[in-house]
Amino acid sequence: MIFFRLSFLFMLGSVGGWVIELFFRRFFSTKKWINPGFLNGLYLPMYGCGTLLLYGACLIPLPRWALVLLLFVALTLLEYVTGLIFIKCMKIKLWDYSARWGNIQGIICPLFSVFWGVIAAVFVYLLFEPFHTAAVWAAGNVWMIFAIGAFFGIFFVDLCISFEVSLKIRKAAQQIKAAVHYEELKAALNEMRAERRQKRKFLFPFAGASVMDMLRGLSEKGKARLQALRTRRKGGRGADGQQEEDEK
């Protein structure tokens, strides 16, 4: 059935995208292990939607080069719409390209659009057939259908939990009158837990965090403390002076 094929592809893309983003953050952006995305689980729905977009486009009778160009635009648009919805509706910035050349509202930029184009080319020329074969197999396998059902059960529960958390974050964002950098907030809350000698949370990073905790994590002092800790870990000389400043 086409429903199970698409469900399998969404699951595969969501989990695969989460793995990509996890390692990208660890080795290229934040330089630490941090659970990427809006949800708590090991999946990113935007990548799931992107996988469906890639798969569906490959069914269109167009030359491969034309499909790559079409997907280059479509994936960039998907990223822009997703980022804009979170900023406008929830006051949350899941990512921020403000420092990148040619960015639009910090949501999209030429560099990452090129990455989407590369992903589109790899999928169109190399991955479509293997993904199609895997989707057909999954739709006919009872155990895989069960796994897909379990995945979506967990996914929708996680969605409800995360939506409730987003309301708290939005309340905090309204008090500071600014959109929240989601991953900076996660990092700041974990640093606060470390200071209190509490266990850091990779999954469910907002569990037990009150609106006041979020406000502290979003404050300039909280951001300065986080920056000082990052500098100290890198061996920078300015960390101690900054830390003393924070403690005043």
Coordinates of C-alpha atoms in Angstrom, one line a residue:
M1 CA 0.0 0.0 0.0
I2 CA 1.2 3.5 -0.8
F3 CA 0.3 4.7 2.7
F4 CA 2.8 2.3 4.3
R5 CA 5.4 3.2 1.7
L6 CA 5.1 6.9 2.4
S7 CA 5.0 6.3 6.2
F8 CA 8.2 4.2 6.0
L9 CA 10.0 6.9 3.9
F10 CA 8.9 9.6 6.4
M11 CA 10.2 7.5 9.3
L12 CA 13.5 6.7 7.5
G13 CA 14.0 10.3 6.5
S14 CA 13.2 11.7 9.9
V15 CA 15.6 9.4 11.7
G16 CA 18.3 9.7 9.1
G17 CA 18.0 13.5 9.2
W18 CA 18.3 13.5 13.0
V19 CA 21.6 11.5 12.8
I20 CA 23.0 13.9 10.2
E21 CA 22.1 17.0 12.3
L22 CA 23.4 15.3 15.5
F23 CA 26.9 14.8 14.0
F24 CA 26.8 18.2 12.2
R25 CA 26.3 19.9 15.6
R26 CA 28.9 17.8 17.3
F27 CA 31.7 18.4 14.8
F28 CA 30.9 21.6 12.9
S29 CA 28.5 24.0 14.7
T30 CA 28.1 23.8 18.5
K31 CA 31.0 21.3 19.0
K32 CA 28.9 19.3 21.5
W33 CA 26.4 16.5 21.6
I34 CA 23.0 18.2 21.6
N35 CA 19.6 16.7 20.7
P36 CA 18.7 18.6 17.5
G37 CA 15.2 19.8 16.5
F38 CA 11.9 20.7 18.2
L39 CA 10.9 17.2 19.4
N40 CA 12.5 15.1 22.1
G41 CA 12.9 11.8 20.2
L42 CA 15.4 10.7 17.6
Y43 CA 13.7 12.1 14.6
L44 CA 13.3 15.4 12.6
P45 CA 10.0 15.7 10.8
M46 CA 11.3 18.3 8.4
Y47 CA 13.7 15.7 7.0
G48 CA 10.8 13.2 6.8
C49 CA 8.8 15.7 4.8
G50 CA 11.9 16.4 2.7
T51 CA 12.3 12.7 1.9
L52 CA 8.7 12.5 0.8
L53 CA 9.3 15.5 -1.4
L54 CA 12.3 13.9 -2.9
Y55 CA 10.6 10.6 -3.5
G56 CA 7.4 12.2 -5.0
A57 CA 9.4 14.5 -7.3
C58 CA 11.3 11.5 -8.8
L59 CA 8.0 10.1 -10.0
I60 CA 7.5 13.2 -12.2
P61 CA 8.5 12.4 -15.8
L62 CA 11.3 15.1 -16.1
P63 CA 15.0 14.9 -16.9
R64 CA 17.1 14.2 -13.9
W65 CA 18.8 17.6 -14.1
A66 CA 15.4 19.3 -14.1
L67 CA 14.4 17.3 -11.0
V68 CA 17.5 18.4 -9.2
L69 CA 16.8 22.1 -9.9
L70 CA 13.1 21.7 -8.9
L71 CA 14.1 20.0 -5.6
F72 CA 16.8 22.6 -5.0
V73 CA 14.1 25.2 -4.9
A74 CA 11.5 23.0 -3.2
L75 CA 13.7 22.0 -0.3
T76 CA 14.9 25.6 0.3
L77 CA 11.2 26.6 0.3
L78 CA 10.4 23.8 2.8
E79 CA 13.2 25.0 5.1
Y80 CA 12.0 28.6 4.9
V81 CA 8.3 27.8 5.5
T82 CA 9.2 25.6 8.5
G83 CA 11.5 28.2 10.1
L84 CA 9.0 31.0 9.5
I85 CA 6.1 29.0 11.1
F86 CA 8.1 28.4 14.3
I87 CA 9.3 32.0 14.5
K88 CA 5.9 33.6 13.9
C89 CA 3.7 31.2 15.7
M90 CA 5.8 29.9 18.5
K91 CA 8.6 32.5 18.9
I92 CA 11.2 29.8 18.5
K93 CA 14.3 29.8 16.3
L94 CA 15.2 26.2 15.5
W95 CA 18.3 27.5 13.6
D96 CA 19.8 30.8 12.8
Y97 CA 21.8 31.7 9.6
S98 CA 22.0 35.4 10.5
A99 CA 25.8 35.3 10.3
R100 CA 25.8 33.6 6.9
W101 CA 26.2 35.6 3.7
G102 CA 23.0 36.3 1.7
N103 CA 20.7 35.0 4.4
I104 CA 17.0 35.8 4.4
Q105 CA 15.6 36.5 7.9
G106 CA 18.2 34.1 9.3
I107 CA 16.1 31.2 8.0
I108 CA 17.7 30.3 4.7
C109 CA 21.0 31.1 3.1
P110 CA 22.8 30.3 -0.2
L111 CA 25.3 27.9 1.5
F112 CA 22.7 25.6 3.0
S113 CA 20.6 25.8 -0.2
V114 CA 23.6 24.4 -2.0
F115 CA 23.6 21.6 0.5
W116 CA 20.0 20.9 -0.3
G117 CA 20.9 20.8 -4.0
V118 CA 23.7 18.3 -3.3
I119 CA 21.3 16.1 -1.3
A120 CA 18.7 16.4 -4.2
A121 CA 21.3 15.3 -6.8
V122 CA 22.5 12.4 -4.7
F123 CA 18.9 11.2 -4.2
V124 CA 17.8 11.6 -7.8
Y125 CA 20.9 9.9 -9.3
L126 CA 21.8 7.3 -6.6
L127 CA 19.2 6.8 -3.9
F128 CA 15.8 6.8 -5.5
E129 CA 15.9 3.2 -6.6
P130 CA 17.2 1.8 -3.2
F131 CA 14.6 3.9 -1.3
H132 CA 11.8 2.7 -3.6
T133 CA 12.9 -0.9 -3.2
A134 CA 13.1 -0.6 0.6
A135 CA 9.6 1.2 0.7
V136 CA 8.0 -1.6 -1.3
W137 CA 9.6 -4.2 0.9
A138 CA 8.5 -2.4 4.1
A139 CA 4.9 -2.1 2.9
G140 CA 4.7 -5.9 2.6
N141 CA 6.4 -6.9 5.8
V142 CA 4.2 -7.3 8.8
W143 CA 6.9 -6.6 11.4
M144 CA 8.0 -3.5 9.6
I145 CA 4.4 -2.3 9.5
F146 CA 4.2 -2.9 13.3
A147 CA 7.5 -0.9 13.7
I148 CA 6.0 2.0 11.6
G149 CA 2.9 2.0 13.8
A150 CA 5.0 2.1 17.0
F151 CA 7.1 4.9 15.5
F152 CA 4.1 7.1 14.8
G153 CA 2.5 6.3 18.2
I154 CA 5.7 7.6 19.9
F155 CA 6.0 10.5 17.4
F156 CA 2.5 11.8 18.1
V157 CA 2.8 11.6 21.9
D158 CA 6.1 13.4 21.6
L159 CA 4.5 16.0 19.5
C160 CA 1.9 16.7 22.2
I161 CA 4.5 16.9 24.9
S162 CA 6.7 19.3 22.8
F163 CA 3.7 21.5 22.0
E164 CA 3.0 21.9 25.7
V165 CA 6.7 22.8 26.3
S166 CA 6.5 25.3 23.3
L167 CA 3.7 27.2 25.1
K168 CA 6.1 27.7 28.1
I169 CA 8.9 28.8 25.9
R170 CA 6.5 31.2 24.1
K171 CA 5.5 32.7 27.4
A172 CA 9.1 33.2 28.3
A173 CA 9.8 34.7 24.9
Q174 CA 7.0 37.2 25.3
Q175 CA 8.5 38.4 28.5
I176 CA 11.9 39.1 26.9
K177 CA 10.2 40.3 23.7
A178 CA 12.3 38.2 21.4
A179 CA 12.3 34.9 19.5
V180 CA 14.1 32.1 21.4
H181 CA 17.2 30.4 20.0
Y182 CA 16.0 26.9 20.8
E183 CA 19.3 25.1 21.0
E184 CA 21.0 27.9 22.9
L185 CA 18.2 27.5 25.4
K186 CA 18.8 23.7 25.6
A187 CA 22.5 24.3 26.2
A188 CA 21.9 27.0 28.8
L189 CA 19.5 24.8 30.8
N190 CA 22.0 22.0 30.8
E191 CA 24.7 24.4 32.0
M192 CA 22.4 25.5 34.8
R193 CA 21.8 21.8 35.7
A194 CA 25.5 21.2 35.8
E195 CA 26.0 24.2 38.2
R196 CA 23.3 22.7 40.5
R197 CA 25.0 19.3 40.2
Q198 CA 22.0 17.8 38.5
K199 CA 22.0 15.3 35.6
R200 CA 22.1 16.8 32.2
K201 CA 19.3 15.8 29.8
F202 CA 20.0 14.8 26.2
L203 CA 16.5 13.6 25.6
F204 CA 13.7 15.7 27.1
P205 CA 16.0 18.7 27.7
F206 CA 13.1 20.8 29.1
A207 CA 11.9 18.2 31.6
G208 CA 11.5 19.9 35.0
A209 CA 12.4 23.3 33.7
S210 CA 10.1 26.1 34.8
V211 CA 9.3 29.3 33.0
M212 CA 11.7 31.1 35.5
D213 CA 14.5 28.6 34.5
M214 CA 13.9 29.4 30.9
L215 CA 14.0 33.1 31.6
R216 CA 17.3 32.7 33.4
G217 CA 18.6 30.6 30.4
L218 CA 17.5 33.4 28.0
S219 CA 18.9 36.3 30.0
E220 CA 22.0 38.1 28.9
K221 CA 23.8 36.9 32.1
G222 CA 22.8 33.3 31.2
K223 CA 24.2 33.7 27.6
A224 CA 27.4 35.3 29.0
R225 CA 27.9 32.4 31.4
L226 CA 27.3 29.9 28.6
Q227 CA 29.9 31.7 26.4
A228 CA 32.4 31.8 29.2
L229 CA 32.1 28.1 29.8
R230 CA 32.5 27.4 26.1
T231 CA 35.7 29.6 26.0
R232 CA 37.1 27.9 29.1
R233 CA 36.6 24.5 27.5
K234 CA 38.5 25.7 24.4
G235 CA 41.3 26.9 26.6
G236 CA 40.7 30.6 26.1
R237 CA 42.2 33.2 28.4
G238 CA 39.2 35.4 28.7
A239 CA 37.0 32.8 30.3
D240 CA 37.9 33.3 33.9
G241 CA 37.5 37.1 33.7
Q242 CA 34.1 36.7 32.1
Q243 CA 33.0 34.1 34.7
E244 CA 33.9 36.5 37.5
E245 CA 31.9 39.1 35.8
D246 CA 28.9 36.8 35.6
E247 CA 29.1 36.0 39.3
K248 CA 28.9 39.6 40.4

